[in-house]
Amino acid sequence: MHTKTMEGLIGARTNMEMLNTPFRVFKEARLKGDTAMMERAMGYMGDFHEDAYEYKEEADEGMKKDVEETREIAKEQREEMIKNRREEREEQQKKLEEEREEKKDDKKTADTVEISEEGKVLLKESVPETGTAIEGADLDTESIPKPKADLEPVFYSSAGEVKQTEDMGTKVSASV
């Protein structure tokens, strides 16, 4: 709280409390019918009343200064927060760029591929006997079973029995 605000509030309160004494004297003088005492009491009341309003105005000025100072402090804090966020963002961007550079370096190394046993069988079938073997592929041709590609197509009846295409004739019915 600004000092003008405190000073104004305390001064206004004190002067308002001091109004009670001349007001009490005014009431007593009125009961007695003493107009001179009433006029003096009213003069004191007016003085205290004016002083109270002067202190009120001082308190208002102090509150305005409080508001201005609070706004300035808030503005400085916002600017500081913005500055900190910018610095954090720059640090994050630097880290991201470093990670990207590391990934680029990692991409320059060669990838490795593992071929499963089934893949080796398919590879052996697709490569002619006189063709060149793929580097690093250990193919044991004797242990690889021969594919059953030379079998004729088979059809199944609705009872689940196997029927050759010669038995069926030319009509083929398929339902799903």
Coordinates of C-alpha atoms in Angstrom, one line a residue:
M1 CA 0.0 0.0 0.0
H2 CA 1.3 3.4 -0.9
T3 CA 2.1 5.8 1.9
K4 CA -0.3 8.5 0.6
T5 CA -3.1 5.9 0.7
M6 CA -2.4 5.0 4.3
E7 CA -2.0 8.6 5.4
G8 CA -5.2 9.6 3.7
L9 CA -7.3 6.8 5.2
I10 CA -6.0 7.4 8.7
G11 CA -6.5 11.1 8.4
A12 CA -10.0 10.8 7.1
R13 CA -11.0 8.4 9.8
T14 CA -9.5 10.5 12.6
N15 CA -11.3 13.6 11.4
M16 CA -14.6 11.8 11.1
E17 CA -14.2 10.6 14.7
M18 CA -13.3 14.1 15.8
L19 CA -16.6 15.4 14.4
N20 CA -18.4 13.6 17.2
T21 CA -17.1 16.0 19.9
P22 CA -18.3 19.3 18.3
F23 CA -21.5 17.6 17.3
R24 CA -22.2 16.5 20.9
V25 CA -21.4 20.1 22.1
F26 CA -23.8 21.4 19.4
K27 CA -26.6 19.2 20.7
E28 CA -26.0 20.3 24.3
A29 CA -26.0 24.0 23.2
R30 CA -29.2 23.6 21.3
L31 CA -30.9 22.1 24.4
K32 CA -29.7 25.1 26.5
G33 CA -30.6 27.5 23.7
D34 CA -27.0 28.9 23.5
T35 CA -26.7 30.0 19.9
A36 CA -23.1 31.4 20.2
M37 CA -21.9 27.9 21.4
M38 CA -23.9 26.3 18.6
E39 CA -22.2 28.5 16.0
R40 CA -18.7 27.7 17.4
A41 CA -19.5 24.0 17.4
M42 CA -20.7 24.2 13.8
G43 CA -17.4 26.0 12.8
Y44 CA -15.4 23.2 14.3
M45 CA -17.6 20.6 12.7
G46 CA -17.1 22.3 9.3
D47 CA -13.3 22.4 9.8
F48 CA -13.1 18.7 10.7
H49 CA -15.4 17.8 7.8
E50 CA -13.2 19.7 5.3
D51 CA -10.1 18.1 6.7
A52 CA -11.7 14.6 6.3
Y53 CA -12.5 15.3 2.6
E54 CA -8.9 16.6 2.0
Y55 CA -7.6 13.3 3.5
K56 CA -10.0 11.4 1.4
E57 CA -8.7 13.0 -1.8
E58 CA -5.2 12.2 -0.7
A59 CA -6.2 8.6 -0.2
D60 CA -7.7 8.6 -3.7
E61 CA -4.4 9.9 -5.2
G62 CA -2.5 7.2 -3.3
M63 CA -4.8 4.5 -4.6
K64 CA -4.3 5.7 -8.1
K65 CA -0.5 5.5 -7.6
D66 CA -0.9 2.0 -6.2
V67 CA -2.8 1.0 -9.3
E68 CA -0.1 2.5 -11.6
E69 CA 2.7 0.7 -9.7
T70 CA 0.8 -2.6 -9.7
R71 CA 0.4 -2.2 -13.5
E72 CA 4.1 -1.5 -14.0
I73 CA 5.1 -4.5 -11.9
A74 CA 2.6 -6.7 -13.8
K75 CA 4.0 -5.4 -17.1
E76 CA 7.6 -6.1 -16.0
Q77 CA 6.6 -9.7 -14.9
R78 CA 4.9 -10.3 -18.2
E79 CA 8.0 -9.1 -20.1
E80 CA 10.2 -11.3 -18.0
M81 CA 8.0 -14.3 -18.6
I82 CA 8.0 -13.7 -22.4
K83 CA 11.8 -13.4 -22.3
N84 CA 12.1 -16.7 -20.4
R85 CA 9.7 -18.4 -22.8
R86 CA 11.7 -17.2 -25.8
E87 CA 14.9 -18.5 -24.3
E88 CA 13.3 -21.9 -23.6
R89 CA 12.0 -22.1 -27.1
E90 CA 15.4 -21.3 -28.5
E91 CA 17.0 -24.0 -26.4
Q92 CA 14.4 -26.5 -27.5
Q93 CA 15.0 -25.6 -31.2
K94 CA 18.8 -26.0 -30.7
K95 CA 18.1 -29.4 -29.1
L96 CA 15.9 -30.4 -32.0
E97 CA 18.5 -29.3 -34.5
E98 CA 21.1 -31.3 -32.7
E99 CA 18.9 -34.4 -32.6
R100 CA 18.2 -34.0 -36.4
E101 CA 21.9 -33.8 -37.0
E102 CA 22.5 -37.0 -35.0
K103 CA 19.7 -38.7 -36.9
K104 CA 21.3 -37.6 -40.2
D105 CA 24.6 -39.1 -39.1
D106 CA 22.8 -42.3 -38.1
K107 CA 21.1 -42.6 -41.5
K108 CA 24.4 -42.7 -43.2
T109 CA 25.1 -46.1 -41.7
A110 CA 23.8 -49.1 -43.6
D111 CA 20.7 -51.0 -42.5
T112 CA 20.8 -54.8 -42.1
V113 CA 18.2 -57.3 -43.2
E114 CA 17.6 -60.7 -41.7
I115 CA 16.0 -63.3 -44.0
S116 CA 13.8 -66.0 -42.3
E117 CA 13.9 -69.6 -43.3
E118 CA 10.7 -69.2 -45.4
G119 CA 12.2 -66.2 -47.1
K120 CA 15.3 -68.2 -47.9
V121 CA 13.2 -70.8 -49.5
L122 CA 11.3 -68.3 -51.6
L123 CA 14.6 -66.6 -52.5
K124 CA 16.1 -69.9 -53.6
E125 CA 13.1 -70.6 -55.8
S126 CA 13.2 -67.2 -57.4
V127 CA 16.9 -67.2 -58.2
P128 CA 17.9 -69.5 -61.1
E129 CA 20.5 -72.2 -60.5
T130 CA 23.0 -70.4 -62.6
G131 CA 22.3 -67.0 -61.0
T132 CA 24.4 -65.4 -58.4
A133 CA 23.7 -65.8 -54.7
I134 CA 22.9 -62.9 -52.5
E135 CA 25.8 -61.9 -50.4
G136 CA 25.5 -63.1 -46.8
A137 CA 22.6 -65.5 -47.4
D138 CA 23.6 -69.0 -46.3
L139 CA 21.3 -71.2 -48.4
D140 CA 21.5 -74.9 -47.8
T141 CA 19.8 -76.2 -50.9
E142 CA 19.5 -79.8 -49.7
S143 CA 17.6 -79.0 -46.5
I144 CA 15.0 -76.8 -48.4
P145 CA 11.9 -78.7 -49.3
K146 CA 10.6 -78.4 -52.8
P147 CA 7.5 -76.4 -53.3
K148 CA 4.3 -78.2 -54.3
A149 CA 3.6 -75.9 -57.3
D150 CA 3.2 -78.8 -59.7
L151 CA 0.0 -80.0 -58.1
E152 CA -3.3 -79.5 -59.9
P153 CA -5.9 -77.2 -58.3
V154 CA -8.3 -78.9 -55.9
F155 CA -12.0 -78.1 -55.3
Y156 CA -13.9 -79.0 -52.1
S157 CA -17.6 -80.1 -52.1
S158 CA -20.1 -78.7 -49.6
A159 CA -19.5 -81.8 -47.5
G160 CA -15.8 -81.0 -47.3
E161 CA -14.6 -83.7 -49.6
V162 CA -11.8 -83.1 -52.2
K163 CA -12.8 -83.3 -55.8
Q164 CA -10.6 -83.1 -58.8
T165 CA -11.5 -80.7 -61.5
E166 CA -11.9 -83.6 -64.0
D167 CA -14.7 -85.1 -61.8
M168 CA -16.6 -81.9 -61.7
G169 CA -16.9 -81.2 -65.4
T170 CA -17.1 -77.7 -66.7
K171 CA -19.5 -76.2 -64.1
V172 CA -17.9 -74.6 -61.1
S173 CA -20.1 -73.1 -58.3
A174 CA -18.7 -71.0 -55.5
S175 CA -20.6 -69.6 -52.7
V176 CA -19.3 -67.4 -50.0

